[in-house]
Amino acid sequence: MATSQRRRPGRPAGRSDTRERILASARQLFARNGIHKTSVRAVAAAAGVDPALVHHYYGTKERLFAAAVRIPIDPMQIIGPLREAPVEELGYTLLSTLLPIWDSEMGAGLIATLRSILAGSEVNLLRSFIQEVIAVEVGSRVDNPPGSGIIRIQFVASQLMGVVMARYILELEPFKSLPAEQITRTIAPNVQRYLTGEVPEWPAP
């Protein structure tokens, strides 16, 4: 005789299905509302689960975001060193953190994810990550004169996207084969200038 089993609240049957519904809900809410305006509670409600289950599977909201956009790395691996580095070393710290990750086996997954995002409909997610996470974590430290932090971060993003394009997508030689440390030391001063040097005035929005 079949017996019914009581389930804990917020734990629908099918672990894989539940996780996919959480990710689908997170992806939709992050794209629509941005990262800061999307709470774990809102994601849980959209997925029909208890918020504790979202934390159980993904831990922090940053890890949930990484899973939602299929980034195979905890964003805190990048944000952590940037929080601790002196402002005058941010350019070098950023590149010396990113390039070894991009050059690793994990980096292949990151580049594939980036290709997918840029070619698909999830570019809003990448924009949110740059403007709501990186700009907040780093831009607030280099916001001098006031209001310049966001444009500084966007200049840095343009430089980093150029590195990704030349080294990993177009695979231009000899740039592709240069040691990561050589690229870091060559480009870091320019990135640091974007972060702490003079920036041109631009029209107020």
Backbone as a chain_set.jsonl record, in Angstrom:
{"seq": "MATSQRRRPGRPAGRSDTRERILASARQLFARNGIHKTSVRAVAAAAGVDPALVHHYYGTKERLFAAAVRIPIDPMQIIGPLREAPVEELGYTLLSTLLPIWDSEMGAGLIATLRSILAGSEVNLLRSFIQEVIAVEVGSRVDNPPGSGIIRIQFVASQLMGVVMARYILELEPFKSLPAEQITRTIAPNVQRYLTGEVPEWPAP", "coords": {"N": [[0.855, -1.191, 0.0], [0.576, 2.196, -0.89], [2.234, 4.832, 0.661], [1.983, 8.097, 1.939], [4.384, 10.65, 2.186], [5.335, 13.106, 4.428], [6.431, 16.324, 3.591], [8.974, 18.728, 4.255], [8.225, 22.196, 4.749], [8.576, 24.296, 1.919], [10.209, 22.6, 0.517], [9.954, 21.198, -2.225], [9.316, 18.148, -4.091], [11.97, 16.595, -5.869], [15.007, 17.447, -6.228], [16.752, 18.481, -8.221], [14.948, 19.713, -9.982], [13.892, 21.659, -8.288], [16.124, 23.273, -7.764], [16.62, 24.236, -10.323], [14.313, 25.734, -10.755], [14.671, 27.708, -8.85], [16.985, 28.959, -9.884], [16.017, 29.819, -12.384], [14.063, 31.645, -11.595], [15.673, 33.452, -10.204], [17.361, 34.348, -12.265], [15.532, 35.675, -13.901], [14.56, 37.712, -12.175], [16.92, 39.077, -11.445], [17.686, 40.078, -13.949], [15.537, 41.729, -14.523], [15.239, 43.507, -12.315], [17.747, 44.133, -11.365], [20.663, 43.57, -9.251], [20.863, 44.584, -6.587], [18.227, 45.258, -5.997], [16.963, 42.901, -5.916], [15.984, 40.462, -3.772], [16.865, 37.602, -1.751], [14.626, 36.538, -0.569], [12.632, 37.367, -2.361], [13.331, 35.919, -4.642], [12.96, 33.331, -3.671], [10.188, 33.379, -3.205], [9.219, 33.677, -5.824], [10.041, 31.272, -6.868], [8.626, 29.537, -5.359], [9.506, 28.416, -2.95], [10.975, 27.986, 0.335], [12.879, 30.68, 1.753], [15.1, 29.778, 3.185], [15.874, 27.521, 1.863], [16.964, 28.448, -0.496], [19.25, 29.699, 0.513], [20.441, 27.418, 1.514], [21.129, 25.947, -0.777], [22.673, 27.805, -2.266], [23.989, 29.641, -0.648], [25.205, 32.737, -0.389], [23.783, 35.797, -1.799], [25.412, 36.696, -3.833], [26.643, 34.333, -4.721], [24.413, 33.021, -5.638], [23.741, 34.685, -7.769], [25.996, 34.255, -9.401], [25.597, 31.554, -10.025], [23.188, 31.768, -11.372], [23.844, 33.101, -13.731], [25.58, 31.323, -14.679], [28.323, 31.46, -13.995], [31.311, 30.022, -13.204], [32.47, 30.542, -10.603], [32.924, 31.909, -7.37], [31.955, 35.175, -6.88], [33.149, 36.567, -4.776], [35.773, 35.77, -4.703], [37.008, 37.504, -6.342], [36.126, 40.016, -5.485], [36.885, 40.071, -2.794], [39.863, 40.342, -2.588], [40.006, 42.914, -3.735], [38.723, 44.504, -1.906], [40.54, 44.508, 0.164], [42.905, 45.525, -0.821], [45.182, 48.31, -0.945], [44.195, 51.553, -2.141], [45.922, 52.658, -4.024], [46.996, 50.437, -5.193], [45.093, 49.081, -6.553], [44.761, 48.707, -9.339], [46.845, 46.933, -10.113], [46.205, 44.803, -8.39], [43.672, 44.029, -9.269], [44.156, 43.046, -11.907], [46.106, 41.079, -11.378], [44.622, 39.334, -9.97], [42.522, 38.576, -11.696], [43.677, 37.617, -14.175], [45.143, 35.112, -13.67], [42.911, 33.539, -13.017], [41.407, 33.655, -15.376], [43.219, 32.374, -17.05], [43.19, 29.797, -16.135], [41.81, 26.404, -15.991], [39.212, 26.781, -15.197], [38.787, 29.233, -16.289], [38.151, 28.842, -18.968], [35.488, 28.111, -18.865], [34.45, 30.504, -17.891], [34.943, 32.276, -20.018], [33.404, 31.085, -22.0], [30.898, 31.445, -20.864], [30.763, 34.224, -20.909], [30.772, 34.714, -23.674], [28.273, 33.571, -24.28], [26.531, 35.202, -22.812], [26.92, 37.728, -24.026], [26.062, 37.185, -26.572], [23.458, 36.504, -26.229], [20.369, 37.025, -24.473], [20.917, 37.946, -21.967], [22.461, 40.105, -21.309], [21.864, 42.193, -19.642], [22.294, 41.155, -17.123], [25.078, 40.981, -16.883], [25.678, 43.681, -17.094], [24.429, 44.604, -14.772], [26.017, 43.348, -12.836], [28.486, 44.629, -13.185], [27.836, 47.339, -12.709], [26.438, 47.372, -10.305], [27.693, 45.751, -8.466], [30.61, 45.604, -8.832], [31.046, 48.35, -9.303], [30.037, 49.423, -6.955], [31.588, 48.179, -4.952], [34.249, 48.835, -5.7], [34.14, 51.283, -7.085], [33.187, 53.114, -5.205], [35.412, 53.547, -3.673], [37.094, 54.982, -5.24], [35.878, 57.285, -5.909], [36.445, 60.102, -6.716], [36.818, 63.068, -8.303], [33.611, 63.455, -6.556], [31.076, 61.4, -7.891], [32.487, 60.428, -10.009], [33.164, 57.795, -9.804], [31.662, 55.716, -11.084], [32.098, 56.102, -13.865], [34.815, 55.736, -13.936], [35.004, 53.005, -13.318], [33.744, 51.976, -15.565], [35.534, 52.692, -17.593], [37.654, 51.029, -16.817], [36.395, 48.548, -17.166], [36.155, 48.552, -19.946], [38.825, 48.305, -20.684], [39.471, 45.778, -19.595], [37.709, 44.136, -21.02], [38.843, 44.388, -23.509], [41.241, 42.989, -23.128], [40.244, 40.4, -22.671], [39.019, 39.929, -25.154], [41.226, 40.065, -26.986], [43.058, 38.132, -25.965], [41.69, 35.74, -25.36], [39.472, 35.293, -27.014], [39.863, 36.256, -29.747], [42.43, 35.333, -29.741], [45.023, 36.456, -30.236], [48.339, 36.322, -31.297], [51.555, 37.562, -30.38], [50.264, 38.022, -27.981], [48.436, 36.288, -26.772], [50.064, 34.294, -25.739], [51.714, 35.483, -23.9], [53.178, 35.719, -20.626], [51.058, 35.865, -17.755], [51.822, 37.61, -15.707], [53.442, 39.453, -17.033], [51.63, 40.762, -18.69], [49.989, 41.823, -16.729], [51.733, 43.641, -15.363], [52.235, 45.399, -17.42], [49.768, 46.488, -18.178], [48.534, 47.269, -15.811], [49.358, 49.907, -14.807], [47.894, 51.589, -16.508], [45.251, 50.851, -15.955], [45.214, 51.613, -13.279], [45.458, 54.349, -13.593], [42.979, 54.952, -14.739], [41.46, 54.48, -12.472], [42.382, 56.17, -10.388], [43.58, 58.426, -11.47], [43.42, 61.601, -13.229], [40.262, 62.35, -14.645], [38.437, 63.006, -17.637], [36.106, 65.725, -17.89], [32.594, 65.211, -18.162], [29.345, 65.517, -19.697], [26.743, 66.252, -17.413], [24.163, 63.932, -16.481]], "CA": [[0.0, 0.0, 0.0], [1.38, 3.403, -1.007], [2.16, 5.738, 1.804], [2.379, 9.467, 1.615], [5.418, 11.162, 3.064], [5.231, 14.533, 4.661], [7.621, 17.061, 3.185], [9.205, 19.963, 4.976], [7.796, 23.369, 3.986], [9.584, 24.883, 1.045], [11.068, 21.577, -0.083], [9.207, 20.378, -3.181], [10.009, 16.95, -4.553], [12.828, 16.775, -7.031], [16.057, 18.403, -5.885], [17.23, 19.131, -9.431], [13.897, 20.588, -10.469], [13.795, 22.792, -7.372], [17.269, 24.147, -7.996], [16.437, 24.895, -11.614], [13.282, 26.76, -10.602], [15.295, 28.812, -8.122], [17.863, 29.662, -10.815], [15.202, 30.486, -13.401], [13.451, 32.802, -10.94], [16.75, 34.407, -9.918], [17.802, 34.925, -13.533], [14.493, 36.607, -14.352], [14.488, 38.867, -11.283], [18.157, 39.836, -11.569], [17.657, 40.791, -15.227], [14.478, 42.751, -14.51], [15.34, 44.481, -11.231], [19.106, 44.358, -10.916], [21.1, 42.735, -8.139], [20.548, 45.15, -5.277], [16.784, 45.304, -5.774], [16.47, 41.522, -5.883], [16.316, 39.809, -2.504], [16.744, 36.146, -1.705], [13.227, 36.26, -0.256], [11.849, 37.532, -3.588], [13.648, 34.772, -5.496], [12.293, 32.171, -3.082], [8.746, 33.5, -3.439], [8.958, 33.418, -7.237], [10.278, 29.851, -7.128], [7.707, 28.753, -4.551], [10.238, 27.668, -1.926], [11.349, 28.739, 1.518], [14.173, 31.348, 1.576], [16.183, 28.98, 3.772], [16.312, 26.544, 0.869], [17.85, 29.177, -1.407], [20.529, 29.825, 1.217], [21.013, 26.068, 1.634], [21.726, 25.557, -2.054], [23.573, 28.774, -2.892], [24.719, 30.467, 0.302], [24.984, 34.173, -0.481], [23.135, 36.289, -3.013], [26.438, 36.762, -4.868], [26.795, 32.993, -5.294], [23.19, 32.757, -6.399], [23.891, 35.408, -9.029], [26.986, 33.537, -10.216], [24.949, 30.339, -10.537], [22.121, 32.15, -12.309], [24.437, 33.439, -15.027], [26.474, 30.215, -15.009], [29.727, 31.808, -13.789], [31.824, 28.947, -12.332], [33.364, 31.085, -9.583], [32.302, 32.772, -6.38], [32.424, 36.55, -7.123], [33.95, 37.062, -3.658], [37.179, 35.508, -4.985], [37.505, 38.719, -6.991], [35.792, 41.185, -4.678], [37.645, 40.03, -1.549], [41.164, 41.018, -2.701], [39.836, 44.327, -4.051], [38.363, 45.185, -0.662], [41.683, 44.557, 1.068], [44.059, 46.188, -1.429], [45.245, 49.768, -0.885], [43.641, 52.184, -3.344], [46.975, 52.881, -5.02], [47.385, 49.153, -5.776], [43.902, 48.415, -7.078], [44.953, 48.309, -10.731], [47.645, 45.707, -10.14], [45.473, 43.739, -7.695], [42.585, 43.565, -10.132], [44.688, 42.226, -12.999], [46.807, 39.912, -10.854], [43.577, 38.408, -9.522], [41.707, 38.095, -12.81], [44.377, 36.885, -15.232], [45.329, 33.686, -13.349], [41.612, 32.86, -13.099], [41.067, 33.53, -16.798], [44.144, 31.438, -17.676], [43.005, 28.467, -15.573], [40.765, 25.597, -16.625], [37.954, 27.448, -14.893], [38.666, 30.38, -17.17], [37.476, 28.449, -20.211], [34.064, 28.208, -18.595], [34.106, 31.922, -17.768], [34.915, 32.873, -21.356], [32.227, 30.532, -22.678], [29.737, 32.125, -20.295], [30.759, 35.597, -21.419], [30.31, 34.638, -25.058], [26.845, 33.288, -24.261], [25.815, 36.381, -22.326], [26.987, 38.796, -25.018], [25.326, 36.786, -27.773], [22.079, 36.179, -25.887], [19.455, 38.044, -23.944], [21.213, 38.141, -20.552], [23.483, 41.133, -21.152], [21.487, 43.009, -18.483], [22.879, 40.565, -15.937], [26.472, 41.405, -16.836], [25.658, 45.114, -16.8], [24.102, 44.755, -13.349], [27.168, 42.932, -12.038], [29.511, 45.674, -13.276], [27.394, 48.618, -12.166], [25.87, 47.272, -8.958], [28.596, 45.047, -7.554], [31.964, 46.112, -8.975], [31.043, 49.802, -9.127], [29.802, 49.719, -5.539], [32.725, 47.709, -4.16], [35.482, 49.522, -6.059], [33.857, 52.656, -7.476], [33.03, 53.97, -4.026], [36.742, 53.834, -3.132], [37.819, 55.869, -6.158], [34.893, 58.293, -6.319], [37.053, 61.41, -6.505], [35.786, 63.843, -7.609], [32.342, 62.748, -6.37], [30.326, 61.123, -9.113], [33.357, 59.891, -11.058], [33.443, 56.379, -9.569], [31.029, 54.83, -12.064], [32.755, 56.2, -15.165], [36.126, 55.111, -13.771], [34.813, 51.562, -13.42], [33.411, 51.653, -16.955], [36.797, 52.731, -18.336], [38.37, 49.79, -16.471], [35.697, 47.443, -17.827], [36.499, 48.565, -21.376], [40.186, 47.768, -20.792], [39.44, 44.341, -19.323], [37.043, 43.468, -22.142], [39.833, 44.332, -24.58], [42.153, 41.883, -22.82], [39.505, 39.155, -22.917], [38.829, 39.764, -26.597], [42.49, 39.808, -27.673], [43.794, 36.968, -25.45], [40.915, 34.501, -25.233], [38.486, 35.098, -28.084], [40.594, 36.335, -31.016], [43.688, 34.587, -29.523], [46.075, 37.117, -30.991], [49.708, 36.037, -30.896], [52.005, 36.799, -29.206], [49.565, 38.433, -26.757], [47.811, 35.11, -26.169], [51.045, 33.442, -25.069], [52.512, 36.218, -22.926], [52.905, 35.378, -19.228], [50.042, 36.72, -17.13], [52.479, 38.656, -14.924], [53.919, 40.483, -17.953], [50.454, 41.539, -19.08], [49.556, 42.565, -15.543], [52.611, 44.777, -15.096], [52.153, 46.339, -18.535], [48.454, 47.128, -18.249], [48.105, 47.769, -14.503], [49.435, 51.361, -14.643], [46.796, 52.232, -17.231], [44.042, 50.602, -15.173], [45.307, 52.453, -12.085], [45.172, 55.733, -14.01], [41.526, 55.063, -14.838], [40.862, 54.431, -11.145], [42.768, 57.244, -9.474], [44.129, 59.589, -12.162], [42.444, 62.591, -13.672], [39.294, 61.883, -15.642], [37.873, 64.163, -18.349], [34.751, 66.092, -17.518], [31.576, 64.744, -19.088], [28.08, 66.194, -19.419], [25.897, 65.66, -16.356], [22.959, 63.3, -17.052]], "C": [[0.889, 1.238, 0.0], [1.19, 4.259, 0.222], [2.631, 7.107, 1.382], [3.385, 9.942, 2.634], [5.267, 12.667, 3.198], [6.537, 15.206, 4.274], [7.744, 18.317, 4.016], [8.755, 21.13, 4.129], [8.929, 23.909, 3.138], [10.5, 23.883, 0.403], [10.259, 20.688, -1.019], [10.022, 19.168, -3.585], [10.877, 17.294, -5.743], [13.878, 17.835, -6.796], [16.521, 19.177, -7.106], [16.205, 20.121, -9.962], [13.78, 21.831, -9.597], [14.923, 23.78, -7.617], [17.117, 24.894, -9.313], [15.375, 25.987, -11.531], [13.823, 27.966, -9.832], [16.166, 29.635, -9.07], [17.08, 30.428, -11.867], [14.564, 31.746, -12.818], [14.508, 33.876, -10.668], [17.19, 35.111, -11.191], [16.812, 35.987, -14.014], [14.475, 37.868, -13.493], [15.753, 39.719, -11.349], [18.149, 40.668, -12.852], [16.657, 41.935, -15.205], [14.771, 43.868, -13.517], [16.763, 44.845, -10.833], [19.415, 43.523, -9.685], [20.642, 43.297, -6.801], [19.057, 45.138, -4.974], [16.148, 43.913, -5.797], [16.921, 40.866, -4.585], [16.197, 38.298, -2.637], [15.301, 35.76, -1.422], [12.355, 36.366, -1.514], [12.086, 36.367, -4.543], [12.926, 33.535, -4.992], [10.791, 32.205, -3.346], [8.406, 33.179, -4.885], [9.12, 31.941, -7.58], [9.352, 28.952, -6.324], [8.392, 27.899, -3.507], [10.507, 28.58, -0.736], [12.694, 29.419, 1.288], [15.349, 30.552, 2.132], [16.72, 27.971, 2.765], [17.246, 27.199, -0.148], [19.228, 29.326, -0.765], [21.226, 28.465, 1.325], [21.741, 25.666, 0.364], [22.846, 26.502, -2.496], [24.319, 29.683, -1.921], [24.336, 31.93, 0.201], [24.266, 34.554, -1.765], [24.146, 36.38, -4.158], [26.655, 35.398, -5.528], [25.569, 32.595, -6.095], [23.258, 33.449, -7.753], [24.86, 34.675, -9.951], [26.38, 32.279, -10.816], [23.906, 30.674, -11.58], [22.672, 32.481, -13.686], [25.518, 32.439, -15.441], [27.952, 30.622, -14.98], [30.314, 30.799, -12.806], [32.806, 29.436, -11.283], [32.544, 31.93, -8.632], [32.828, 34.192, -6.607], [33.289, 37.1, -5.998], [35.429, 36.74, -3.835], [37.824, 36.708, -5.665], [37.306, 39.92, -6.081], [36.628, 41.238, -3.409], [38.989, 40.727, -1.635], [41.041, 42.512, -2.993], [39.436, 45.13, -2.821], [39.591, 45.435, 0.209], [42.852, 45.36, 0.507], [44.019, 47.698, -1.178], [44.771, 50.377, -2.202], [44.7, 52.323, -4.428], [47.477, 51.59, -5.652], [46.218, 48.415, -6.412], [44.09, 47.923, -8.508], [45.722, 47.009, -10.836], [46.882, 44.551, -9.501], [44.383, 43.16, -8.573], [43.11, 42.629, -11.211], [45.382, 40.975, -12.486], [45.837, 38.9, -10.255], [42.869, 37.771, -10.698], [42.47, 37.212, -13.787], [44.667, 35.424, -14.875], [44.024, 32.895, -13.392], [41.25, 32.629, -14.556], [41.956, 32.499, -17.498], [43.955, 29.995, -17.199], [41.959, 27.677, -16.359], [39.391, 26.2, -16.381], [37.707, 28.615, -15.843], [37.965, 30.053, -18.474], [35.971, 28.524, -20.042], [33.601, 29.65, -18.482], [33.987, 32.581, -19.134], [33.708, 32.359, -22.137], [30.96, 31.201, -22.172], [29.635, 33.541, -20.829], [30.284, 35.64, -22.866], [28.794, 34.47, -25.111], [26.044, 34.509, -23.845], [25.773, 37.46, -23.397], [26.179, 38.471, -26.264], [23.844, 36.569, -27.504], [21.322, 37.354, -25.319], [19.749, 38.382, -22.489], [22.276, 39.209, -20.327], [23.154, 42.05, -19.978], [22.104, 42.478, -17.2], [24.34, 40.987, -15.782], [26.564, 42.884, -16.502], [25.377, 45.358, -15.321], [25.295, 44.41, -12.474], [28.236, 44.023, -12.029], [29.081, 46.92, -12.509], [26.885, 48.531, -10.738], [26.79, 46.561, -7.973], [30.001, 45.65, -7.641], [32.006, 47.62, -8.733], [30.826, 50.195, -7.673], [31.031, 49.357, -4.71], [33.987, 48.519, -4.429], [35.231, 50.993, -6.357], [33.73, 53.601, -6.303], [34.381, 54.36, -3.433], [37.522, 54.821, -3.997], [36.916, 56.983, -6.663], [35.395, 59.703, -6.009], [37.482, 61.998, -7.845], [34.475, 63.057, -7.498], [31.575, 62.606, -7.672], [31.159, 60.49, -10.206], [33.576, 58.391, -10.925], [32.893, 55.477, -10.652], [31.722, 54.907, -13.41], [34.16, 55.615, -15.093], [36.013, 53.593, -13.944], [34.493, 51.16, -14.854], [34.639, 51.73, -17.856], [37.598, 51.449, -18.072], [37.732, 48.597, -17.167], [36.046, 47.384, -19.309], [37.898, 48.007, -21.594], [40.199, 46.26, -20.601], [38.772, 43.569, -20.456], [37.986, 43.381, -23.342], [40.821, 43.204, -24.378], [41.476, 40.548, -23.116], [39.368, 38.896, -24.416], [40.137, 39.357, -27.289], [43.123, 38.481, -27.259], [43.012, 35.666, -25.571], [39.915, 34.251, -26.358], [39.158, 35.161, -29.454], [41.908, 35.546, -30.958], [44.818, 35.155, -30.365], [47.443, 36.761, -30.431], [50.603, 37.233, -31.237], [51.261, 37.131, -27.909], [48.975, 37.236, -26.017], [48.794, 34.318, -25.319], [51.919, 34.188, -24.062], [52.194, 35.752, -21.508], [51.922, 36.363, -18.614], [50.692, 37.873, -16.369], [52.982, 39.789, -15.822], [52.76, 41.374, -18.39], [49.995, 42.406, -17.912], [50.404, 43.804, -15.335], [52.56, 45.818, -16.207], [50.862, 47.151, -18.495], [48.038, 47.781, -16.935], [48.241, 49.287, -14.347], [48.307, 52.105, -15.355], [45.48, 52.066, -16.481], [44.049, 51.48, -13.918], [45.024, 53.913, -12.424], [43.671, 55.947, -14.165], [40.894, 55.19, -13.453], [41.164, 55.655, -10.302], [43.358, 58.478, -10.153], [43.038, 60.59, -12.518], [41.52, 61.956, -14.708], [38.715, 63.119, -16.336], [36.46, 64.47, -17.832], [33.782, 65.573, -18.577], [30.264, 65.398, -18.731], [27.306, 65.486, -18.311], [24.647, 65.082, -16.973], [21.729, 64.141, -16.789]], "O": [[1.835, 1.332, 0.782], [0.083, 4.378, 0.748], [3.551, 7.255, 0.578], [3.247, 9.661, 3.825], [5.094, 13.391, 2.218], [7.619, 14.712, 4.592], [6.744, 18.902, 4.432], [8.881, 21.079, 2.906], [10.08, 23.974, 3.569], [11.492, 24.276, -0.211], [9.914, 19.561, -0.665], [11.245, 19.147, -3.448], [10.551, 18.183, -6.529], [13.668, 19.002, -7.129], [16.67, 20.398, -7.045], [16.552, 21.238, -10.347], [13.59, 22.934, -10.109], [14.696, 24.988, -7.67], [17.458, 26.074, -9.396], [15.51, 27.039, -12.155], [13.473, 29.108, -10.13], [16.1, 30.864, -9.064], [17.434, 31.557, -12.208], [14.53, 32.789, -13.471], [14.263, 35.064, -10.879], [17.373, 36.329, -11.2], [17.208, 37.057, -14.476], [14.386, 38.976, -14.023], [15.673, 40.947, -11.314], [18.557, 41.83, -12.843], [16.896, 42.988, -15.797], [14.578, 45.043, -13.829], [16.967, 45.769, -10.045], [18.538, 42.851, -9.143], [20.094, 42.568, -5.973], [18.664, 45.021, -3.814], [14.928, 43.782, -5.707], [18.12, 40.735, -4.337], [15.514, 37.789, -3.525], [14.801, 34.774, -1.964], [11.449, 35.557, -1.714], [11.151, 35.883, -5.18], [12.349, 32.779, -5.774], [10.191, 31.181, -3.673], [7.422, 32.49, -5.155], [8.438, 31.418, -8.461], [9.291, 27.746, -6.566], [7.938, 26.796, -3.2], [10.29, 29.79, -0.8], [13.582, 28.813, 0.687], [16.463, 30.638, 1.615], [17.895, 27.609, 2.813], [18.205, 26.577, -0.607], [20.249, 29.106, -1.416], [22.451, 28.378, 1.238], [22.838, 25.11, 0.417], [23.856, 26.053, -3.039], [25.204, 30.427, -2.342], [23.262, 32.325, 0.654], [24.151, 33.755, -2.694], [23.792, 36.167, -5.318], [26.828, 35.312, -6.743], [25.677, 31.911, -7.112], [22.878, 32.868, -8.77], [24.583, 34.495, -11.137], [26.619, 31.969, -11.983], [23.751, 29.951, -12.565], [22.04, 32.178, -14.698], [26.262, 32.656, -16.397], [28.738, 30.192, -15.824], [29.851, 30.728, -11.668], [33.857, 28.827, -11.084], [31.585, 32.588, -9.036], [34.039, 34.403, -6.535], [34.086, 38.009, -6.23], [36.269, 37.366, -3.189], [39.035, 36.906, -5.577], [38.206, 40.744, -5.923], [37.041, 42.317, -2.984], [39.253, 41.626, -0.838], [41.878, 43.298, -2.548], [39.775, 46.308, -2.71], [39.674, 46.447, 0.904], [43.701, 45.828, 1.266], [42.946, 48.3, -1.196], [44.934, 49.771, -3.261], [44.415, 52.13, -5.61], [48.305, 51.637, -6.562], [46.346, 47.245, -6.772], [43.627, 46.835, -8.852], [45.317, 46.093, -11.551], [46.909, 43.434, -10.018], [44.19, 41.945, -8.619], [42.571, 41.54, -11.408], [45.261, 39.912, -13.095], [46.193, 37.739, -10.056], [42.638, 36.562, -10.706], [41.966, 36.164, -14.191], [44.452, 34.555, -15.721], [44.021, 31.72, -13.757], [40.832, 31.534, -14.931], [41.511, 31.825, -18.427], [44.504, 29.071, -17.799], [41.311, 28.202, -17.265], [38.513, 26.141, -17.243], [36.564, 28.942, -16.159], [37.259, 30.896, -19.027], [35.255, 28.944, -20.952], [32.502, 29.992, -18.918], [33.056, 33.346, -19.386], [33.063, 33.123, -22.855], [30.052, 31.492, -22.951], [28.546, 34.008, -21.163], [29.488, 36.501, -23.239], [28.113, 35.14, -25.888], [25.013, 34.82, -24.44], [24.72, 38.044, -23.653], [25.67, 39.37, -26.934], [23.053, 36.461, -28.441], [21.591, 38.513, -25.636], [18.935, 39.03, -21.831], [22.925, 39.228, -19.28], [24.059, 42.627, -19.376], [22.406, 43.249, -16.289], [24.785, 41.311, -14.681], [27.421, 43.298, -15.721], [26.006, 46.21, -14.693], [25.561, 45.092, -11.484], [28.825, 44.309, -10.986], [29.865, 47.49, -11.75], [26.899, 49.534, -10.024], [26.668, 46.758, -6.764], [30.526, 46.15, -6.646], [32.895, 48.115, -8.04], [31.375, 51.195, -7.211], [31.464, 50.139, -3.863], [34.718, 48.856, -3.497], [36.005, 51.855, -5.94], [34.123, 54.764, -6.393], [34.489, 55.387, -2.764], [38.494, 55.422, -3.54], [37.163, 57.558, -7.723], [34.846, 60.402, -5.157], [38.412, 61.487, -8.468], [34.251, 62.109, -8.25], [31.44, 63.553, -8.446], [30.619, 60.058, -11.224], [34.119, 57.769, -11.838], [33.582, 54.561, -11.099], [31.921, 53.874, -14.05], [34.649, 55.058, -16.076], [36.827, 52.976, -14.632], [34.932, 50.104, -15.31], [34.778, 50.929, -18.781], [38.152, 50.858, -18.999], [38.433, 47.735, -17.696], [36.215, 46.301, -19.868], [38.138, 47.309, -22.579], [40.858, 45.541, -21.353], [39.214, 42.477, -20.812], [37.935, 42.417, -24.105], [41.203, 42.53, -25.335], [42.071, 39.671, -23.742], [39.578, 37.777, -24.882], [40.154, 38.416, -28.083], [43.669, 37.772, -28.105], [43.588, 34.615, -25.85], [39.555, 33.103, -26.619], [39.04, 34.223, -30.242], [42.437, 35.138, -31.992], [45.483, 34.433, -31.108], [47.678, 36.884, -29.229], [50.422, 37.852, -32.285], [51.585, 36.585, -26.854], [49.01, 37.177, -24.788], [48.415, 33.737, -24.302], [52.782, 33.577, -23.432], [51.044, 35.42, -21.218], [51.952, 37.555, -18.92], [50.175, 38.99, -16.38], [52.955, 40.954, -15.424], [52.897, 42.596, -18.451], [49.655, 43.576, -18.089], [49.872, 44.899, -15.15], [52.815, 46.997, -15.96], [50.867, 48.356, -18.748], [47.272, 48.745, -16.941], [47.332, 49.916, -13.806], [47.822, 53.126, -14.866], [44.69, 53.005, -16.378], [43.014, 52.027, -13.536], [44.417, 54.631, -11.629], [43.144, 56.989, -13.776], [39.916, 55.915, -13.275], [40.293, 56.133, -9.575], [43.612, 59.48, -9.485], [41.877, 60.427, -12.141], [41.94, 61.141, -15.529], [38.524, 64.157, -15.702], [35.732, 63.578, -17.398], [34.125, 65.508, -19.757], [30.069, 65.799, -17.583], [27.23, 64.258, -18.286], [24.102, 65.672, -17.905], [20.628, 63.768, -17.194]]}, "num_chains": 1, "name": "protein.A"}
